[in-house]
Coordinates of C-alpha atoms in Angstrom, one line a residue:
M1 CA 192.5 -64.3 -17.4
I2 CA 194.9 -61.5 -17.6
N3 CA 195.0 -59.7 -13.2
T4 CA 197.0 -57.0 -14.5
D5 CA 196.6 -53.5 -15.6
F6 CA 199.4 -53.7 -18.5
V7 CA 199.2 -57.1 -20.3
L8 CA 202.6 -57.0 -21.8
D9 CA 203.6 -57.8 -18.3
S10 CA 202.1 -60.9 -18.5
I11 CA 204.5 -62.0 -21.2
Q12 CA 207.5 -63.4 -19.6
E13 CA 208.5 -65.9 -21.8
M14 CA 207.7 -67.6 -25.4
N15 CA 203.8 -68.3 -26.0
D16 CA 202.4 -66.6 -23.3
I17 CA 200.7 -64.2 -26.1
K18 CA 198.2 -67.0 -26.2
K19 CA 197.3 -66.5 -22.6
V20 CA 196.3 -62.9 -23.7
P21 CA 192.4 -62.8 -24.5
K22 CA 191.1 -61.4 -27.8
E23 CA 189.4 -58.3 -26.2
R24 CA 192.9 -57.6 -25.4
W25 CA 194.8 -57.8 -28.7
V26 CA 195.0 -54.0 -29.5
E27 CA 195.7 -52.9 -25.9
L28 CA 198.6 -55.6 -26.1
A29 CA 199.8 -53.4 -29.2
E30 CA 200.0 -50.4 -28.6
E31 CA 201.8 -51.5 -25.1
I32 CA 204.5 -52.9 -27.1
R33 CA 204.8 -49.7 -29.5
A34 CA 205.1 -47.8 -26.5
F35 CA 207.6 -50.1 -25.0
L36 CA 209.6 -49.8 -28.2
L37 CA 209.5 -46.2 -28.0
E38 CA 210.8 -45.7 -24.9
N39 CA 213.5 -48.0 -25.3
V40 CA 214.9 -47.4 -28.6
S41 CA 214.7 -43.7 -27.8
K42 CA 217.0 -44.3 -24.9
T43 CA 219.8 -47.1 -27.1
G44 CA 218.9 -46.3 -30.5
G45 CA 218.3 -48.7 -33.5
H46 CA 215.7 -50.0 -35.7
L47 CA 212.2 -48.4 -35.4
A48 CA 209.9 -47.7 -38.0
S49 CA 210.2 -51.0 -39.3
N50 CA 209.5 -52.5 -36.1
L51 CA 206.5 -50.2 -35.2
G52 CA 205.3 -51.5 -38.9
I53 CA 205.0 -55.0 -38.3
V54 CA 203.9 -55.4 -34.0
E55 CA 200.2 -56.8 -35.0
L56 CA 201.9 -59.1 -37.6
T57 CA 204.3 -60.8 -35.4
M58 CA 201.5 -60.9 -32.7
A59 CA 199.5 -62.9 -35.5
L60 CA 202.3 -65.0 -36.0
H61 CA 203.0 -66.2 -32.2
L62 CA 199.0 -66.7 -31.9
V63 CA 198.9 -69.2 -34.3
L64 CA 202.7 -70.9 -34.4
D65 CA 204.2 -72.6 -31.4
F66 CA 207.8 -71.6 -30.6
P67 CA 210.4 -73.3 -30.2
K68 CA 209.3 -75.6 -32.4
D69 CA 207.4 -73.7 -35.4
K70 CA 210.2 -71.6 -37.0
V71 CA 209.9 -67.6 -38.3
V72 CA 213.0 -66.7 -40.4
Y73 CA 213.2 -62.7 -40.9
D74 CA 214.3 -60.9 -43.9
V75 CA 217.2 -58.8 -42.9
G76 CA 216.4 -59.3 -39.5
H77 CA 216.5 -55.5 -38.2
Q78 CA 212.1 -56.0 -37.4
A79 CA 212.4 -58.8 -34.6
Y80 CA 212.2 -56.5 -32.2
V81 CA 208.7 -57.5 -31.4
H82 CA 209.6 -61.4 -31.6
K83 CA 212.3 -60.7 -29.2
I84 CA 210.1 -59.1 -26.8
L85 CA 207.4 -61.9 -27.1
T86 CA 209.8 -64.8 -26.9
G87 CA 210.8 -63.5 -23.1
R88 CA 213.6 -61.1 -23.7
K89 CA 211.7 -57.9 -22.5
E90 CA 213.5 -57.4 -19.9
E91 CA 217.0 -57.1 -21.6
F92 CA 215.7 -54.4 -23.8
A93 CA 218.1 -51.5 -22.3
T94 CA 221.1 -53.4 -23.3
L95 CA 219.8 -53.5 -27.1
R96 CA 222.9 -53.2 -29.4
K97 CA 225.2 -53.0 -26.0
L98 CA 228.7 -54.5 -25.7
D99 CA 228.0 -58.2 -24.2
G100 CA 223.8 -56.9 -24.5
L101 CA 220.7 -57.8 -26.8
C102 CA 221.5 -58.5 -30.5
G103 CA 219.3 -55.9 -32.9
F104 CA 218.9 -58.9 -34.9
P105 CA 217.9 -62.9 -34.6
R106 CA 220.8 -65.1 -32.9
R107 CA 220.0 -68.5 -33.1
D108 CA 222.9 -68.6 -30.0
E109 CA 220.4 -65.8 -28.1
S110 CA 217.4 -67.6 -28.1
P111 CA 216.1 -71.1 -29.4
S112 CA 213.0 -69.2 -30.9
D113 CA 215.5 -67.5 -33.7
A114 CA 215.5 -69.8 -36.1
F115 CA 218.1 -68.8 -38.3
G116 CA 220.7 -65.7 -37.9
V117 CA 219.8 -63.1 -40.4
G118 CA 221.6 -59.4 -41.5
H119 CA 221.5 -59.3 -45.0
S120 CA 218.4 -58.9 -47.5
S121 CA 216.5 -61.0 -49.8
T122 CA 217.9 -64.7 -47.9
S123 CA 214.8 -65.9 -45.5
I124 CA 213.3 -67.8 -48.4
S125 CA 216.0 -69.7 -49.1
A126 CA 216.4 -70.3 -45.7
A127 CA 212.9 -71.3 -44.5
L128 CA 213.0 -73.3 -47.8
G129 CA 216.0 -75.3 -46.7
M130 CA 214.4 -75.9 -43.4
A131 CA 211.1 -77.4 -45.1
M132 CA 213.1 -79.7 -47.0
A133 CA 214.3 -80.8 -44.1
R134 CA 211.7 -81.0 -42.3
N135 CA 209.6 -83.3 -45.1
I136 CA 213.0 -85.9 -45.2
M137 CA 212.9 -86.1 -41.4
G138 CA 208.9 -86.4 -41.5
T139 CA 207.9 -83.6 -38.5
D140 CA 205.6 -81.5 -38.5
E141 CA 206.9 -77.8 -37.9
T142 CA 205.3 -74.7 -39.3
I143 CA 207.8 -72.9 -41.1
V144 CA 207.6 -69.1 -42.0
A145 CA 209.3 -66.2 -44.0
V146 CA 208.8 -63.0 -43.6
I147 CA 210.2 -60.7 -46.5
G148 CA 209.7 -57.4 -46.7
D149 CA 208.4 -55.7 -50.4
G150 CA 211.8 -53.9 -50.8
A151 CA 213.8 -57.5 -50.2
L152 CA 211.8 -58.4 -53.7
S153 CA 214.6 -56.7 -55.6
G154 CA 217.0 -59.0 -54.5
G155 CA 217.6 -61.8 -57.4
M156 CA 217.9 -64.4 -54.6
A157 CA 214.5 -64.2 -53.5
Y158 CA 213.3 -65.1 -56.7
E159 CA 215.4 -68.1 -57.3
A160 CA 214.1 -69.4 -54.1
L161 CA 210.7 -68.3 -55.2
N162 CA 211.4 -70.4 -58.4
N163 CA 212.2 -73.8 -56.0
M164 CA 209.5 -73.5 -53.6
S165 CA 207.0 -74.4 -56.4
Q166 CA 209.0 -78.8 -55.5
L167 CA 206.6 -78.4 -52.3
R168 CA 203.6 -78.3 -54.2
Q169 CA 204.3 -81.3 -56.1
Q170 CA 205.1 -82.7 -52.3
K171 CA 202.2 -81.3 -50.9
K172 CA 204.2 -79.7 -48.6
N173 CA 203.4 -76.2 -46.5
L174 CA 205.5 -73.1 -46.7
I175 CA 204.8 -70.0 -45.9
V176 CA 205.8 -66.7 -46.9
I177 CA 204.9 -63.4 -45.7
L178 CA 205.3 -60.6 -48.0
N179 CA 205.6 -57.5 -45.1
D180 CA 204.5 -54.6 -47.5
N181 CA 205.1 -51.2 -46.6
N182 CA 206.3 -49.6 -50.0
M183 CA 209.5 -49.0 -48.2
S184 CA 212.8 -50.9 -48.0
I185 CA 215.3 -48.1 -45.9
S186 CA 214.6 -45.8 -48.7
E187 CA 211.2 -46.0 -51.0
N188 CA 211.3 -48.9 -53.3
V189 CA 212.4 -48.4 -56.9
G190 CA 211.6 -50.9 -60.3
G191 CA 209.7 -53.3 -61.6
M192 CA 208.7 -55.4 -58.6
N193 CA 207.3 -52.3 -56.8
T194 CA 205.7 -51.0 -59.8
Y195 CA 204.0 -54.9 -59.6
L196 CA 203.3 -54.3 -56.3
D197 CA 201.3 -51.0 -56.8
K198 CA 199.0 -52.8 -58.8
M199 CA 198.3 -54.9 -56.2
R200 CA 198.0 -52.3 -53.7
T201 CA 195.4 -50.3 -55.9
A202 CA 193.1 -53.4 -56.6
N203 CA 190.2 -54.5 -54.2
A204 CA 191.5 -57.3 -51.8
Y205 CA 190.5 -60.6 -52.0
V206 CA 190.9 -63.6 -49.9
D207 CA 190.7 -67.1 -51.4
F208 CA 188.9 -65.5 -54.4
K209 CA 189.9 -68.4 -56.5
E210 CA 189.0 -71.4 -54.0
N211 CA 185.7 -69.5 -53.3
L212 CA 185.1 -69.4 -57.1
E213 CA 185.4 -72.9 -57.4
K214 CA 183.7 -74.1 -54.5
A215 CA 180.7 -72.3 -55.8
L216 CA 180.9 -73.8 -59.5
V217 CA 181.1 -77.5 -57.9
H218 CA 177.4 -76.9 -57.1
I219 CA 176.2 -76.0 -60.4
P220 CA 174.2 -79.2 -61.7
G221 CA 175.7 -81.0 -64.3
I222 CA 178.6 -79.0 -65.4
G223 CA 179.9 -77.0 -62.3
E224 CA 182.7 -79.7 -61.5
G225 CA 184.3 -80.1 -65.2
V226 CA 184.3 -75.6 -65.6
A227 CA 185.9 -75.9 -61.7
K228 CA 188.7 -78.1 -62.8
T229 CA 189.3 -76.6 -66.0
L230 CA 189.4 -73.2 -64.2
K231 CA 192.1 -74.4 -61.7
R232 CA 194.2 -75.4 -64.3
T233 CA 193.9 -72.9 -66.7
K234 CA 195.9 -69.1 -66.6
D235 CA 192.5 -67.3 -68.5
S236 CA 191.7 -64.1 -69.2
I237 CA 189.4 -64.0 -65.8
K238 CA 191.7 -64.8 -64.0
Q239 CA 194.5 -62.1 -65.4
L240 CA 192.3 -59.5 -64.6
F241 CA 191.0 -60.5 -60.9
V242 CA 193.5 -62.2 -59.5
P243 CA 196.5 -59.7 -58.1
G244 CA 198.7 -62.1 -57.4
M245 CA 199.4 -63.4 -60.8
L246 CA 202.9 -63.5 -60.8
F247 CA 203.6 -65.8 -57.4
E248 CA 200.4 -68.0 -58.9
D249 CA 202.3 -68.4 -62.4
M250 CA 205.6 -69.7 -60.0
G251 CA 203.4 -72.6 -58.7
L252 CA 202.3 -70.8 -55.0
T253 CA 199.2 -69.9 -54.3
Y254 CA 198.4 -66.2 -53.8
V255 CA 196.3 -64.3 -50.8
G256 CA 196.2 -61.5 -49.7
P257 CA 196.3 -57.9 -49.5
V258 CA 195.4 -58.4 -45.9
D259 CA 195.3 -55.4 -43.7
G260 CA 198.7 -55.5 -41.7
H261 CA 197.4 -53.3 -38.7
N262 CA 194.4 -56.3 -37.8
V263 CA 195.4 -58.9 -35.4
E264 CA 191.8 -61.1 -36.2
E265 CA 191.9 -61.1 -39.3
L266 CA 195.8 -62.0 -39.5
V267 CA 195.1 -64.8 -37.0
D268 CA 192.4 -66.2 -39.5
V269 CA 194.6 -65.7 -42.7
I270 CA 198.0 -67.2 -40.9
T271 CA 195.6 -70.3 -39.4
R272 CA 193.9 -71.3 -42.5
A273 CA 197.2 -71.2 -44.3
K274 CA 199.4 -72.9 -41.4
N275 CA 196.7 -76.0 -42.8
L276 CA 197.2 -75.7 -46.1
K277 CA 199.4 -78.4 -48.1
E278 CA 201.1 -76.2 -50.3
P279 CA 203.4 -73.2 -50.8
I280 CA 201.9 -70.0 -50.0
V281 CA 202.3 -66.2 -50.2
I282 CA 200.2 -63.8 -47.9
H283 CA 200.3 -60.3 -48.9
V284 CA 200.5 -58.4 -45.8
R285 CA 200.0 -54.4 -45.8
T286 CA 201.6 -52.8 -43.2
Q287 CA 202.5 -48.8 -42.6
K288 CA 206.3 -48.2 -41.7
G289 CA 206.2 -46.2 -38.3
Y290 CA 203.1 -47.2 -37.6
G291 CA 201.6 -45.6 -34.2
Y292 CA 205.0 -42.9 -33.7
G293 CA 203.8 -39.5 -36.0
F294 CA 207.4 -38.5 -37.1
A295 CA 208.6 -42.5 -37.6
E296 CA 205.2 -42.4 -40.0
R297 CA 205.8 -39.0 -41.9
Y298 CA 210.4 -40.2 -42.1
P299 CA 210.3 -43.9 -42.3
S300 CA 213.5 -43.3 -43.5
R301 CA 215.6 -41.6 -40.9
F302 CA 213.7 -43.5 -38.5
H303 CA 215.1 -46.9 -40.0
G304 CA 218.1 -46.8 -38.1
I305 CA 218.3 -44.0 -35.6
D306 CA 220.4 -42.8 -32.8
A307 CA 218.9 -42.3 -29.2
F308 CA 216.1 -39.3 -29.7
D309 CA 213.9 -37.3 -27.8
I310 CA 210.4 -38.9 -28.2
E311 CA 208.2 -35.6 -28.1
T312 CA 210.1 -33.8 -30.6
G313 CA 211.6 -36.7 -32.9
K314 CA 215.1 -35.3 -32.8
S315 CA 218.3 -36.9 -31.8
V316 CA 219.5 -36.2 -28.9
K317 CA 223.3 -36.8 -29.9
K318 CA 225.4 -33.4 -30.7
K319 CA 226.9 -34.3 -34.5
E320 CA 230.2 -32.4 -33.7
V321 CA 232.0 -33.2 -37.6
A322 CA 230.9 -34.2 -40.9
S323 CA 231.0 -37.6 -41.2
Y324 CA 233.1 -39.8 -43.8
T325 CA 229.7 -40.3 -45.5
D326 CA 229.3 -36.3 -45.8
C327 CA 232.5 -35.5 -47.2
F328 CA 232.1 -37.9 -50.4
A329 CA 228.8 -36.9 -51.0
K330 CA 229.8 -33.1 -51.5
K331 CA 233.5 -34.3 -53.3
L332 CA 231.2 -36.4 -55.8
V333 CA 228.9 -33.7 -56.9
K334 CA 231.4 -31.2 -57.2
M335 CA 233.6 -33.9 -59.3
A336 CA 230.4 -34.6 -61.5
E337 CA 230.3 -30.5 -62.2
K338 CA 233.5 -30.7 -63.9
D339 CA 232.9 -34.3 -65.5
E340 CA 229.6 -35.1 -67.4
R341 CA 231.0 -39.0 -67.4
I342 CA 230.5 -39.5 -63.8
V343 CA 227.9 -41.5 -62.9
A344 CA 226.5 -42.6 -58.9
I345 CA 225.0 -46.1 -58.4
T346 CA 223.5 -47.7 -55.1
A347 CA 221.7 -50.0 -54.0
A348 CA 218.5 -49.1 -52.2
M349 CA 220.4 -46.8 -49.8
P350 CA 220.5 -42.9 -51.2
T351 CA 220.5 -41.7 -47.9
G352 CA 222.9 -43.8 -45.9
T353 CA 225.4 -43.7 -48.9
G354 CA 225.3 -39.9 -49.7
L355 CA 224.3 -40.2 -52.5
N356 CA 220.5 -38.5 -52.4
L357 CA 222.7 -35.1 -53.0
F358 CA 224.4 -36.4 -56.1
Q359 CA 220.5 -37.7 -57.2
K360 CA 219.2 -34.3 -56.7
E361 CA 222.1 -32.6 -58.9
F362 CA 221.8 -35.1 -61.2
P363 CA 218.6 -37.3 -61.3
D364 CA 219.5 -38.1 -65.0
R365 CA 223.2 -39.7 -64.1
F366 CA 221.4 -41.6 -60.4
F367 CA 220.9 -45.2 -60.3
D368 CA 219.4 -46.9 -57.4
V369 CA 218.9 -50.0 -58.5
G370 CA 217.4 -51.7 -55.6
I371 CA 218.5 -54.0 -53.1
A372 CA 220.7 -56.3 -55.9
E373 CA 224.4 -55.3 -55.0
E374 CA 225.5 -58.5 -57.8
H375 CA 223.6 -56.5 -60.4
A376 CA 224.7 -52.8 -59.1
M377 CA 228.6 -54.1 -60.3
T378 CA 227.8 -55.4 -63.5
F379 CA 225.7 -52.6 -64.3
A380 CA 228.9 -50.5 -63.6
A381 CA 230.8 -52.5 -65.4
G382 CA 228.7 -52.0 -68.3
L383 CA 228.6 -48.1 -68.4
A384 CA 232.2 -48.3 -68.0
S385 CA 232.8 -50.1 -71.4
M386 CA 230.9 -47.2 -72.8
G387 CA 233.1 -44.5 -71.7
M388 CA 231.4 -44.0 -68.3
R389 CA 233.1 -43.1 -64.9
P390 CA 230.8 -44.6 -62.4
V391 CA 231.0 -44.4 -58.8
I392 CA 229.2 -47.1 -57.2
A393 CA 228.5 -46.9 -53.3
L394 CA 228.3 -49.8 -51.3
Y395 CA 228.5 -50.6 -47.4
S396 CA 231.4 -52.8 -47.0
T397 CA 229.3 -55.9 -45.4
F398 CA 226.8 -55.4 -48.6
L399 CA 230.1 -55.2 -50.9
Q400 CA 230.7 -58.8 -50.2
R401 CA 227.4 -59.6 -52.3
A402 CA 228.5 -58.8 -55.2
Y403 CA 232.6 -60.3 -55.3
D404 CA 232.2 -62.5 -58.0
Q405 CA 230.7 -59.5 -60.1
L406 CA 233.7 -57.0 -58.8
L407 CA 235.8 -60.1 -60.4
H408 CA 234.7 -61.2 -62.9
D409 CA 233.1 -58.5 -64.9
V410 CA 234.8 -55.2 -63.6
C411 CA 238.3 -56.4 -62.8
L412 CA 238.8 -59.3 -65.8
Q413 CA 238.3 -56.4 -68.0
N414 CA 240.1 -53.5 -66.4
L415 CA 236.9 -51.2 -66.5
P416 CA 237.2 -48.1 -64.6
V417 CA 234.6 -48.1 -62.1
T418 CA 234.9 -46.6 -58.4
I419 CA 233.9 -48.7 -55.4
A420 CA 233.5 -46.2 -53.0
I421 CA 233.4 -48.8 -50.0
D422 CA 231.1 -46.9 -46.7
R423 CA 231.3 -48.6 -42.7
S424 CA 234.4 -50.4 -43.8
G425 CA 236.1 -51.3 -40.2
I426 CA 234.4 -51.7 -37.3
V427 CA 230.4 -50.6 -37.3
G428 CA 229.8 -51.4 -33.9
A429 CA 226.0 -51.6 -32.9
D430 CA 224.4 -53.5 -35.9
G431 CA 226.9 -56.3 -34.9
E432 CA 228.3 -59.6 -36.6
T433 CA 226.5 -59.4 -39.5
H434 CA 227.8 -55.7 -40.4
Q435 CA 230.8 -55.3 -39.5
G436 CA 233.3 -54.2 -42.5
I437 CA 236.2 -56.0 -40.8
Y438 CA 236.7 -58.2 -44.2
D439 CA 236.9 -56.3 -46.9
I440 CA 240.9 -56.0 -47.2
S441 CA 241.0 -60.0 -47.2
Y442 CA 238.4 -60.4 -50.2
L443 CA 239.3 -57.8 -52.2
S444 CA 243.1 -58.6 -52.1
S445 CA 242.6 -61.7 -53.9
V446 CA 241.5 -59.6 -56.8
P447 CA 244.0 -59.4 -59.4
G448 CA 244.2 -55.7 -61.1
L449 CA 242.4 -54.4 -58.5
T450 CA 243.7 -50.8 -56.7
I451 CA 242.5 -50.7 -52.7
M452 CA 243.3 -47.1 -51.3
A453 CA 242.3 -46.2 -47.6
P454 CA 242.8 -42.1 -46.7
K455 CA 243.8 -41.1 -43.2
N456 CA 241.8 -38.2 -42.9
R457 CA 238.5 -36.5 -45.1
Y458 CA 241.3 -34.2 -46.9
E459 CA 242.8 -37.5 -48.5
L460 CA 239.8 -39.0 -48.9
S461 CA 238.7 -36.2 -51.1
A462 CA 242.5 -36.2 -53.3
M463 CA 241.8 -39.9 -53.3
M464 CA 238.3 -40.1 -54.9
D465 CA 240.0 -37.3 -57.6
Y466 CA 242.4 -40.0 -58.5
A467 CA 240.3 -43.0 -58.5
V468 CA 237.8 -41.4 -61.1
K469 CA 240.5 -40.5 -63.2
F470 CA 242.3 -44.0 -63.2
D471 CA 242.4 -46.2 -66.0
G472 CA 241.3 -49.4 -64.1
P473 CA 238.8 -50.6 -61.1
V474 CA 240.1 -48.8 -57.3
A475 CA 238.3 -50.0 -54.2
L476 CA 237.9 -47.0 -52.0
K477 CA 237.4 -47.5 -48.1
Y478 CA 236.1 -45.0 -45.4
P479 CA 234.8 -45.8 -42.1
R480 CA 231.6 -45.0 -40.4
G481 CA 231.1 -41.8 -38.3
N482 CA 233.1 -38.8 -37.9
A483 CA 236.0 -37.9 -40.3
Y484 CA 239.1 -37.5 -38.9
Y485 CA 240.9 -33.3 -39.2
G486 CA 243.8 -34.1 -38.0
M487 CA 247.3 -34.6 -39.9
K488 CA 246.4 -31.9 -42.6
E489 CA 249.5 -30.4 -43.2
F490 CA 250.3 -34.0 -44.6
H491 CA 249.5 -33.9 -48.0
E492 CA 252.0 -35.0 -50.5
P493 CA 250.6 -35.6 -54.1
I494 CA 249.0 -39.0 -54.3
R495 CA 250.9 -41.4 -56.3
H496 CA 249.9 -44.8 -57.8
G497 CA 251.1 -47.7 -55.1
K498 CA 253.4 -45.1 -53.0
S499 CA 253.0 -44.3 -49.3
E500 CA 253.3 -40.9 -47.4
F501 CA 255.9 -40.4 -44.3
I502 CA 254.5 -39.0 -41.9
K503 CA 257.5 -38.7 -39.7
K504 CA 260.6 -40.6 -39.8
G505 CA 262.8 -42.0 -36.7
E506 CA 264.5 -45.0 -36.0
K507 CA 264.3 -48.6 -34.3
V508 CA 260.5 -48.8 -34.8
A509 CA 257.9 -48.1 -37.5
I510 CA 254.5 -47.8 -37.6
I511 CA 252.2 -48.1 -40.6
G512 CA 248.3 -46.9 -40.5
V513 CA 246.1 -48.5 -42.7
G514 CA 243.0 -45.8 -43.5
S515 CA 241.1 -45.3 -40.1
M516 CA 243.9 -46.3 -38.0
M517 CA 246.0 -43.5 -38.8
E518 CA 244.9 -41.9 -35.8
Q519 CA 244.9 -44.5 -33.5
A520 CA 248.8 -45.2 -35.1
L521 CA 249.6 -41.3 -34.3
D522 CA 248.4 -41.6 -31.1
T523 CA 250.5 -44.5 -30.3
C524 CA 253.2 -42.9 -31.5
K525 CA 253.4 -40.1 -29.3
I526 CA 253.2 -42.5 -26.3
L527 CA 256.2 -44.4 -27.6
E528 CA 257.9 -41.1 -27.8
E529 CA 257.1 -40.5 -23.8
Q530 CA 259.2 -43.7 -23.3
G531 CA 262.0 -42.4 -24.6
F532 CA 261.1 -43.9 -28.6
T533 CA 261.5 -42.1 -31.6
P534 CA 259.4 -44.0 -33.9
T535 CA 258.7 -43.8 -38.0
L536 CA 255.1 -42.9 -38.8
V537 CA 253.9 -43.9 -42.2
N538 CA 250.2 -43.5 -43.9
A539 CA 249.8 -46.8 -46.1
R540 CA 247.2 -45.4 -48.4
F541 CA 247.7 -47.8 -50.5
I542 CA 247.2 -51.5 -49.4
R543 CA 247.0 -52.7 -52.8
P544 CA 249.2 -52.4 -54.6
L545 CA 252.1 -52.9 -51.6
D546 CA 254.4 -50.2 -51.5
T547 CA 257.6 -52.4 -51.6
E548 CA 260.1 -49.8 -51.6
M549 CA 259.0 -48.6 -48.7
L550 CA 259.4 -51.5 -46.9
E551 CA 262.8 -51.8 -48.5
E552 CA 263.3 -48.5 -46.8
L553 CA 262.2 -49.6 -43.7
K554 CA 263.8 -52.9 -43.2
K555 CA 267.5 -51.2 -43.6
D556 CA 267.3 -49.3 -40.0
H557 CA 264.2 -50.2 -38.0
E558 CA 264.5 -53.5 -36.0
L559 CA 260.9 -53.7 -35.9
I560 CA 258.1 -53.3 -38.5
V561 CA 254.5 -52.3 -37.2
T562 CA 251.1 -52.7 -39.4
M563 CA 248.0 -51.6 -37.7
E564 CA 244.2 -51.6 -39.7
E565 CA 240.9 -52.9 -38.5
N566 CA 240.5 -55.9 -40.9
I567 CA 240.6 -59.5 -39.6
A568 CA 244.4 -61.1 -39.3
S569 CA 244.1 -63.5 -42.2
G570 CA 244.2 -61.8 -45.6
G571 CA 244.8 -58.5 -44.1
Y572 CA 247.1 -55.7 -44.6
G573 CA 249.8 -57.3 -42.2
S574 CA 249.3 -60.6 -43.6
A575 CA 250.8 -58.8 -47.4
V576 CA 253.4 -57.1 -45.2
T577 CA 254.6 -60.4 -43.2
Y578 CA 254.4 -62.6 -47.1
W579 CA 256.6 -60.3 -48.2
A580 CA 259.1 -60.4 -45.0
G581 CA 259.1 -63.9 -45.8
Q582 CA 260.5 -63.5 -49.2
M583 CA 263.7 -61.7 -47.9
K584 CA 267.2 -63.0 -47.0
E585 CA 267.9 -60.9 -44.3
P586 CA 265.4 -61.8 -41.0
V587 CA 262.3 -58.8 -41.0
R588 CA 260.6 -58.9 -37.6
I589 CA 256.7 -58.1 -38.2
L590 CA 254.1 -57.0 -35.5
P591 CA 250.8 -56.8 -37.6
I592 CA 248.4 -55.3 -35.2
S593 CA 244.6 -56.5 -36.2
L594 CA 241.5 -57.8 -34.8
P595 CA 241.7 -61.7 -34.7
D596 CA 240.0 -64.2 -37.5
I597 CA 236.1 -64.2 -35.6
Y598 CA 232.5 -62.7 -36.5
L599 CA 232.9 -59.7 -34.2
E600 CA 230.0 -59.1 -31.7
H601 CA 228.1 -55.9 -31.4
G602 CA 228.5 -52.7 -29.2
G603 CA 230.6 -49.2 -28.9
V604 CA 233.0 -49.0 -31.7
D605 CA 235.6 -47.6 -29.0
Q606 CA 234.5 -50.2 -26.8
L607 CA 235.6 -52.9 -29.0
K608 CA 238.5 -51.4 -30.0
D609 CA 239.4 -51.5 -26.4
R610 CA 238.3 -55.2 -26.4
Y611 CA 240.9 -56.4 -28.9
G612 CA 243.5 -54.2 -28.4
L613 CA 243.1 -51.7 -31.2
T614 CA 243.5 -48.8 -28.8
A615 CA 246.9 -46.5 -29.0
E616 CA 247.7 -47.4 -25.3
K617 CA 247.4 -50.8 -25.9
M618 CA 249.2 -51.5 -29.1
A619 CA 252.3 -49.1 -27.4
E620 CA 252.2 -51.8 -25.3
R621 CA 252.3 -54.6 -27.8
I622 CA 255.2 -53.0 -29.5
I623 CA 257.3 -52.6 -26.3
E624 CA 256.6 -55.7 -25.3
T625 CA 257.8 -56.9 -28.9
L626 CA 260.7 -54.7 -28.9
N627 CA 262.0 -55.5 -25.0
N628 CA 261.8 -59.3 -26.0

């Protein structure tokens, strides 16, 4: 028996929840929600999704044994409750901070984190791989994938569901829990959401088919034969009464919808599903933000939030200036007013990318394709092939998913698609799965793709005008956070593939790429205080490389320095170094970038300091290089 006023205090490590008596489950759920509110209001993080999954996570921990059994959370931002129940409660003050608790599951953080995740629609594939490995090894782990209804708009989820039917033939178990809250980050769209809507309004059933077959078997003479026929035949009665027909047709047993905020009911269903020797989909209905009024009313706003006041629900962070996303969104609306060919595309993130403004003004020219970046890119190619000027806005980390479509469907055909790459560079607290530090590397390998990066908010606007009018594909990358207003006085007209000289000096030349121009300017000031007169160049174009500018710098500078928020391999500095290697006379290049790593979570400024991207540390490296 628990002898404490707070049930949550009794949970110090994985499986401790099993000691909590049934009559205190509701109390524990309330305490977990209070704990989440208290901590996330201070650290920021993903709140609404975690408030909505409290009872479901509790039920999983009551039924399963960790770390033996495995749960794969799709996307992973809803794993806070899982972390609390596996002994990491005391670390929540460090959530998403440098060297602190990660906001997503990490295999190196706890043995109960079975699989590292961060992108959508991946959980079923990973869980199926685990299940197949279990079958080969002859072990008996229970494998569970928890996937949101929004993630079912991603094609990878269907590929995995299709493949799951093999388990029925092997008479092996895999549990997929469909966490249906009618929300991903923004409101869900598409055919799957319409299908789920019908299931939400149907009468809930649990084991309808199983109970019917059991009843028929007991009819003397004909019952058993009818039951077997019913099991094989997809007849009209089943079509009418079984809301999970889509999953049944794929060879998966469907159960639900189940109340996702009733621990007892969830424990019962998961326990019975665990004992089945077949793949099963449990449809669980939850409410995003459950238990906190502001998050229930505004789930999108409380999906990922900065520190906030619990009483008012308002952010405590003062927004001093507009973000790059804000500037992009307002400029695109102005452009679309003048050019009816401009259309906008998002992959389930109209608010995150700022395209909700475009949606409001031009609903017929706005397309939210769901969590389907691959489809979004080829969809944009189709629009462009018919004379439209599509602008597709994606976070850098999610653009990675559409690489093949970008290369094969857009760039190979030289179609005028503008890819607005939000959150390019160091993102910060979301960590290694979300850092946008690879886009230069993977985009630079695509022939025919123009890649641009603005030095400030004004240049972003000018580059958007240029990109939409350009007869070919353009990738325009900009960082997360407040837009830079400095260097407004420098605004040379944009010419294809040409950089911009900010100041001319001698001996050392610094070329800044996009978001690094602010630090590049500060570095120049430090060098000037040390008696140097550096040249400062705004790269503007990452591809094509401005070799004329480099030739000019080579003539009267001992050292050319490049600065970028990208990994070293394949970055801008790598391209400049390759160019230098082709020269007959030696050219000294100092590429300053991030190392070839998966960058951890932490504050953006903290990470820049740790990896040498502050003005002070870059100036030290330049002086040291010159002295050597």
